[in-house]
PDB file of N, CA and C in Angstrom:
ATOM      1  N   UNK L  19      -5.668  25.569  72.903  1.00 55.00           N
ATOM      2  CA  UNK L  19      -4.496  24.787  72.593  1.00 55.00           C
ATOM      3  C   UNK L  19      -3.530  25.655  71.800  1.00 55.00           C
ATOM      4  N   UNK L  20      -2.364  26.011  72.199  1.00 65.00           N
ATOM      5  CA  UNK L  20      -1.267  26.485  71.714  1.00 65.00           C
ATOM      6  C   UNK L  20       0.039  25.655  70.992  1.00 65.00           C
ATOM      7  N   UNK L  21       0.366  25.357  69.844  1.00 70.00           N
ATOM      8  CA  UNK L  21       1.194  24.701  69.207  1.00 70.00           C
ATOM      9  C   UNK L  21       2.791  25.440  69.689  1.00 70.00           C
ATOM     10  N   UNK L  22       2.715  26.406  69.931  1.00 74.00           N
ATOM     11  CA  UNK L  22       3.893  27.199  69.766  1.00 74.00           C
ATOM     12  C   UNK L  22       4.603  27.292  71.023  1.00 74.00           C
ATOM     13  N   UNK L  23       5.635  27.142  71.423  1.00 75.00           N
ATOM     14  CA  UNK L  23       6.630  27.342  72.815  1.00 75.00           C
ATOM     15  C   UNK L  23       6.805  28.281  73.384  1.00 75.00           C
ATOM     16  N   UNK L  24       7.025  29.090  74.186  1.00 76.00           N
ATOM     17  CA  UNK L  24       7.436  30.304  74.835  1.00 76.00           C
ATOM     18  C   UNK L  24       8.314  30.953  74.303  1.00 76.00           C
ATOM     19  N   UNK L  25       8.909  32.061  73.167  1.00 72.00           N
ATOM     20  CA  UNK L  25      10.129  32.333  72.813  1.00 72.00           C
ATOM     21  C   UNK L  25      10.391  32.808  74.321  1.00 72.00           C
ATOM     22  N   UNK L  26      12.089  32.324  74.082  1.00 73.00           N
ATOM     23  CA  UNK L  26      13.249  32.924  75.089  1.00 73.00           C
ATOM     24  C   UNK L  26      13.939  34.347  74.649  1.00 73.00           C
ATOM     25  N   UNK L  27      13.073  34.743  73.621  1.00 74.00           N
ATOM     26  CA  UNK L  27      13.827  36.295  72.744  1.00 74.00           C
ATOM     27  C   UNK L  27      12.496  37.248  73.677  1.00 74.00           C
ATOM     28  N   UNK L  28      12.817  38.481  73.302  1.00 70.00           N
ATOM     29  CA  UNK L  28      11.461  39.244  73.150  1.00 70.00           C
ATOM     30  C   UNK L  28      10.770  39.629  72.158  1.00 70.00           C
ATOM     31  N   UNK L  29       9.986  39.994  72.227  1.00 68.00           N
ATOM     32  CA  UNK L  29       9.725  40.926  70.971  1.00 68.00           C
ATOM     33  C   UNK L  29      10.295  41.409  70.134  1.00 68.00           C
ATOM     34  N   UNK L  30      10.124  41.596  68.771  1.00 70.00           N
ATOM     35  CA  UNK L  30      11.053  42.262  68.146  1.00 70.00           C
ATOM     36  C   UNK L  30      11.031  43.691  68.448  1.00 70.00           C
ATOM     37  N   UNK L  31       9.642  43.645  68.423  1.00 68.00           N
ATOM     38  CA  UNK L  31       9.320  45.753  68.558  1.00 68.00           C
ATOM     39  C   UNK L  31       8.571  46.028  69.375  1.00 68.00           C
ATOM     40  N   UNK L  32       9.444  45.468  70.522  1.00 64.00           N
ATOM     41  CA  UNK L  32       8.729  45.365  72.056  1.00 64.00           C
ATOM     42  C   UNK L  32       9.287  46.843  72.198  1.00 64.00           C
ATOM     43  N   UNK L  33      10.467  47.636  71.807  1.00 70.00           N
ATOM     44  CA  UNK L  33      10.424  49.000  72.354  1.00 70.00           C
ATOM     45  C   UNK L  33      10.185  49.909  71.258  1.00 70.00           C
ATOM     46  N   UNK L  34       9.359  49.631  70.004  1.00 73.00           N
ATOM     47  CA  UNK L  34       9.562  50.212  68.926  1.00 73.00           C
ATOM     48  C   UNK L  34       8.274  51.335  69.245  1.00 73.00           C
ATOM     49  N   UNK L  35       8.271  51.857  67.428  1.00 74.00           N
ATOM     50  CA  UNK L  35       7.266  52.914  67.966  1.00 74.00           C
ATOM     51  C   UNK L  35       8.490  54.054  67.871  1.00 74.00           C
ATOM     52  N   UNK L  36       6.976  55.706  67.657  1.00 76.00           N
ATOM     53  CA  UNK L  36       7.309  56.549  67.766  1.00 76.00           C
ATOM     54  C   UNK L  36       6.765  57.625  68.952  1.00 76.00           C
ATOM     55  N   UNK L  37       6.673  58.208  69.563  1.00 77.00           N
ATOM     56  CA  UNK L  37       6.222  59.046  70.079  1.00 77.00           C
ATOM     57  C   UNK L  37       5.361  60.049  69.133  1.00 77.00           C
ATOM     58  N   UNK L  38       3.832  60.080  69.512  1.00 78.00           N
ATOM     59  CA  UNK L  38       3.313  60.998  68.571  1.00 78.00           C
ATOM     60  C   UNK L  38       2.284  62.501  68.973  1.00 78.00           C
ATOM     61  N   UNK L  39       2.331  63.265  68.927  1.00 80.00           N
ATOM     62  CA  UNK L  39       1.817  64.288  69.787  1.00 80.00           C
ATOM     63  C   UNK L  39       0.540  64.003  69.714  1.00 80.00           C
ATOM     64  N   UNK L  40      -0.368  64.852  71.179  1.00 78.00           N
ATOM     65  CA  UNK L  40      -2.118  64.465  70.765  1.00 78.00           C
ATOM     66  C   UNK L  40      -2.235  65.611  69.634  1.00 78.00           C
ATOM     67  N   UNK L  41      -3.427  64.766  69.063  1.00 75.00           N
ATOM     68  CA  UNK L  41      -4.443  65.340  67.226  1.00 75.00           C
ATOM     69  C   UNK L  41      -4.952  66.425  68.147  1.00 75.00           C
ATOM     70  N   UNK L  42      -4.418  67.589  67.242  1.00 76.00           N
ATOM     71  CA  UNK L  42      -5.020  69.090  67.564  1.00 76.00           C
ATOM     72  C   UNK L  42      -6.888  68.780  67.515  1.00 76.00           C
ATOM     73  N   UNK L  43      -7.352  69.972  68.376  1.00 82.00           N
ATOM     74  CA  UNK L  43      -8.665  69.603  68.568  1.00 82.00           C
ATOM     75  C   UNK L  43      -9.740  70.537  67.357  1.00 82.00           C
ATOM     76  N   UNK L  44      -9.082  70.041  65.839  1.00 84.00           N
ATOM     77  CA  UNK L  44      -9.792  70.691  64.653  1.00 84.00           C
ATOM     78  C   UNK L  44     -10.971  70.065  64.729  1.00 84.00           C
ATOM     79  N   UNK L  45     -11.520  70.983  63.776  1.00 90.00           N
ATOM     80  CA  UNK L  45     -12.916  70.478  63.188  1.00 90.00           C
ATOM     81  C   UNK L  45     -12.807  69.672  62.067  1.00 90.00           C
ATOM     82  N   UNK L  46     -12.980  68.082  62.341  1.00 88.00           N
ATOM     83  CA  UNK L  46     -12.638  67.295  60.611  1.00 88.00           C
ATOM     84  C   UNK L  46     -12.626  68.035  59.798  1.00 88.00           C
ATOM     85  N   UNK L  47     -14.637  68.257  60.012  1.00 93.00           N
ATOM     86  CA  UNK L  47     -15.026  68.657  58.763  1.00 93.00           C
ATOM     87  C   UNK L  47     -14.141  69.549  57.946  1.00 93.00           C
ATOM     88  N   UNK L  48     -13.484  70.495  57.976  1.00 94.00           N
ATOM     89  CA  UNK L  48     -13.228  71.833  57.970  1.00 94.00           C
ATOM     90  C   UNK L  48     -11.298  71.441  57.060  1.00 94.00           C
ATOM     91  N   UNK L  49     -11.105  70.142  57.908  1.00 91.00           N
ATOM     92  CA  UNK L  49      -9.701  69.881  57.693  1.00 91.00           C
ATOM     93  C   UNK L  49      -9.837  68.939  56.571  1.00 91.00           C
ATOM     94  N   UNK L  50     -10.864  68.217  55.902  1.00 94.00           N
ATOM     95  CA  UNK L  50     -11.194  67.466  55.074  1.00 94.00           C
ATOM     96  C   UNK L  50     -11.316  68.574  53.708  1.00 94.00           C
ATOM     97  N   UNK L  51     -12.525  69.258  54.169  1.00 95.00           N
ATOM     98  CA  UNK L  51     -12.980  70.840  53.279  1.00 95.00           C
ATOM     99  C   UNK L  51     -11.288  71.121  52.888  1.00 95.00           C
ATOM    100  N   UNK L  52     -10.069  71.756  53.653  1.00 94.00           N
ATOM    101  CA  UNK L  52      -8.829  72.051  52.962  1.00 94.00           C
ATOM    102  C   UNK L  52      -8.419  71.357  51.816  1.00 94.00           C
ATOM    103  N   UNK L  53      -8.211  69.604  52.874  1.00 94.00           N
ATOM    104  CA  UNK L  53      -7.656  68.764  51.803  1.00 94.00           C
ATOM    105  C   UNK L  53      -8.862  68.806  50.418  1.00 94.00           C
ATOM    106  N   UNK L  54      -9.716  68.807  50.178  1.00 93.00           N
ATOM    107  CA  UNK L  54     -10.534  68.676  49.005  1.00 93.00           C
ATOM    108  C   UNK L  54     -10.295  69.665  48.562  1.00 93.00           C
ATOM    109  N   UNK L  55      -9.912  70.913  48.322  1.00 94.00           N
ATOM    110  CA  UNK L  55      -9.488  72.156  48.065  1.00 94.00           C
ATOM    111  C   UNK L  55      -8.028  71.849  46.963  1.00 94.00           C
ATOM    112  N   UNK L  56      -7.327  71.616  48.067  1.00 93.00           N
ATOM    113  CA  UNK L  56      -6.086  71.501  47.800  1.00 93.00           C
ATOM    114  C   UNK L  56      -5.620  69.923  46.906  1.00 93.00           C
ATOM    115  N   UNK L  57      -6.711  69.288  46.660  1.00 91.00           N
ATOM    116  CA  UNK L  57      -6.854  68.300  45.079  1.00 91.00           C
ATOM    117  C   UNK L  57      -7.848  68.860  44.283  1.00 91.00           C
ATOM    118  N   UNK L  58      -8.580  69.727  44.480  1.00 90.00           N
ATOM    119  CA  UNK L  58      -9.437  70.258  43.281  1.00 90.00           C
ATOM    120  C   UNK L  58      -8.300  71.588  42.584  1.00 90.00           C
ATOM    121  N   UNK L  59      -7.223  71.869  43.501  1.00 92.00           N
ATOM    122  CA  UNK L  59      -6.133  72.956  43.139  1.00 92.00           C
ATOM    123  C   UNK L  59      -5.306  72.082  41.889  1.00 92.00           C
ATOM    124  N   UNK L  60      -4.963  70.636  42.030  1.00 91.00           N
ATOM    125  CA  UNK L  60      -3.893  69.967  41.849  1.00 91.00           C
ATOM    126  C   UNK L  60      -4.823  69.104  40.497  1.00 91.00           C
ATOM    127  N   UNK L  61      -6.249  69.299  40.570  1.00 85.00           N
ATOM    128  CA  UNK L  61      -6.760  68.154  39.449  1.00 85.00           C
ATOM    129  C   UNK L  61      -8.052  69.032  39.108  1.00 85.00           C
ATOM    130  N   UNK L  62      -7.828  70.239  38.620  1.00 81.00           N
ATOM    131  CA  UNK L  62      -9.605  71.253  38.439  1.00 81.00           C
ATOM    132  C   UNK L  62     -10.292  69.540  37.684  1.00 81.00           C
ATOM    133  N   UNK L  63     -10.104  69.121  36.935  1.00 83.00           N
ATOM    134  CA  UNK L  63     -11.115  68.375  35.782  1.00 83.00           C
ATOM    135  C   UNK L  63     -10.743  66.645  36.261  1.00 83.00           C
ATOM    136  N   UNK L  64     -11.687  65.895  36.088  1.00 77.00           N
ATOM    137  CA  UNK L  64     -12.011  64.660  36.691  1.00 77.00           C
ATOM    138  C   UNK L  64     -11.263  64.061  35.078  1.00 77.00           C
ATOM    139  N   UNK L  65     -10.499  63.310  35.153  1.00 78.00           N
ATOM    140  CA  UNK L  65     -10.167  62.753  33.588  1.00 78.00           C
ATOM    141  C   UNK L  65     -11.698  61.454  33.262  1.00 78.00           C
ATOM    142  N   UNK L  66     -11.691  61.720  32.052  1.00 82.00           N
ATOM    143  CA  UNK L  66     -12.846  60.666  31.283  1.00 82.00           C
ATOM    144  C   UNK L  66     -12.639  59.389  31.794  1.00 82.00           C
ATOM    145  N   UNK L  67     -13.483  58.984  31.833  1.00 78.00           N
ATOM    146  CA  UNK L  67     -13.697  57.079  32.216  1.00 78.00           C
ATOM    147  C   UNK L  67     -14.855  56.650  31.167  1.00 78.00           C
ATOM    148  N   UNK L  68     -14.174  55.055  31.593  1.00 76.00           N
ATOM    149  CA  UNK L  68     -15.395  54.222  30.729  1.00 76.00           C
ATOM    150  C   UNK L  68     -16.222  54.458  31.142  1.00 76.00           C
ATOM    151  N   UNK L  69     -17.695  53.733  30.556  1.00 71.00           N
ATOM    152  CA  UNK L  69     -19.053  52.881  31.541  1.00 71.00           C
ATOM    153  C   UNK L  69     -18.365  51.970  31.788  1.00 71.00           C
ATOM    154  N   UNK L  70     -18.818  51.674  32.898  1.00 68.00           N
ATOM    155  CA  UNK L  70     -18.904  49.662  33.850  1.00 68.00           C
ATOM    156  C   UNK L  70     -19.454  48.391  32.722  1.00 68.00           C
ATOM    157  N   UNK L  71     -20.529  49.207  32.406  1.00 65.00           N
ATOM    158  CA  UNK L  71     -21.360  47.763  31.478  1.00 65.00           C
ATOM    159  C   UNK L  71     -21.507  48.810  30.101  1.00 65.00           C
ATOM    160  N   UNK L  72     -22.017  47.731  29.180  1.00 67.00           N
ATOM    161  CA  UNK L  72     -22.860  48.426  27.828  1.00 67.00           C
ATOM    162  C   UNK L  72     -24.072  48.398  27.655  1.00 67.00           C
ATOM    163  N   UNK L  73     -24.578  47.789  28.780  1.00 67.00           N
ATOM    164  CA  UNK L  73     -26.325  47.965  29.102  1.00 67.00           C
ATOM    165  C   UNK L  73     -26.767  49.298  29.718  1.00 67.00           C
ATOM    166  N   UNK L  74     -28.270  49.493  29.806  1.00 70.00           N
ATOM    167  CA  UNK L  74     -28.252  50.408  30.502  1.00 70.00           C
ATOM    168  C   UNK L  74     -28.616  50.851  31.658  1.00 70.00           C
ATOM    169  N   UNK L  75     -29.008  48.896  31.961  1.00 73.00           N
ATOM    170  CA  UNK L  75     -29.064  48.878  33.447  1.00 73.00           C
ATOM    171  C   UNK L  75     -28.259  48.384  34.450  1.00 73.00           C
ATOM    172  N   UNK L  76     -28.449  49.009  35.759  1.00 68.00           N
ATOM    173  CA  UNK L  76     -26.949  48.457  36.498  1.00 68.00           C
ATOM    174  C   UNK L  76     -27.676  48.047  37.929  1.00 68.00           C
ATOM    175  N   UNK L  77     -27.574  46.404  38.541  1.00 72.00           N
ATOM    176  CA  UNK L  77     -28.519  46.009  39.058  1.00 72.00           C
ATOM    177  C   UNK L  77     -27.353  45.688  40.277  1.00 72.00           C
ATOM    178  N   UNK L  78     -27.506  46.179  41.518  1.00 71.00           N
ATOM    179  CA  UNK L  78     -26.975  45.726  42.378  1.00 71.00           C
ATOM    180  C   UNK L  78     -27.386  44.305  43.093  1.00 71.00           C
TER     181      UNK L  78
END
């Protein structure tokens, strides 16, 4: 059961969109390995955080 009428419009982004080239045939792994590189370049040190709890057990 359909509540809704036929629009007489089209689509809005019936011609939208970009054209996008095919994904070169890298090795993830390898392209992941860069990007992790290139944030360990941008952040050497992890900044401090809390604990989650003040217990010292953590029970999933």
């Amino acid at each position: 059961m359909n509540s809704f009428g036929k629009s007489a419009e089209p689509p809005f982004a019936a011609e939208g969109g970009l054209d996008a080239p095919m994904r070169r045939a890298e090795d993830p792994y390898r392209v992941l390995d860069d990007l992790m590189a290139a944030v360990e370049a941008l952040c050497p040190a992890w900044p401090q955080r809390g604990q989650f709890s003040e217990g010292a057990r953590m029970l999933m």
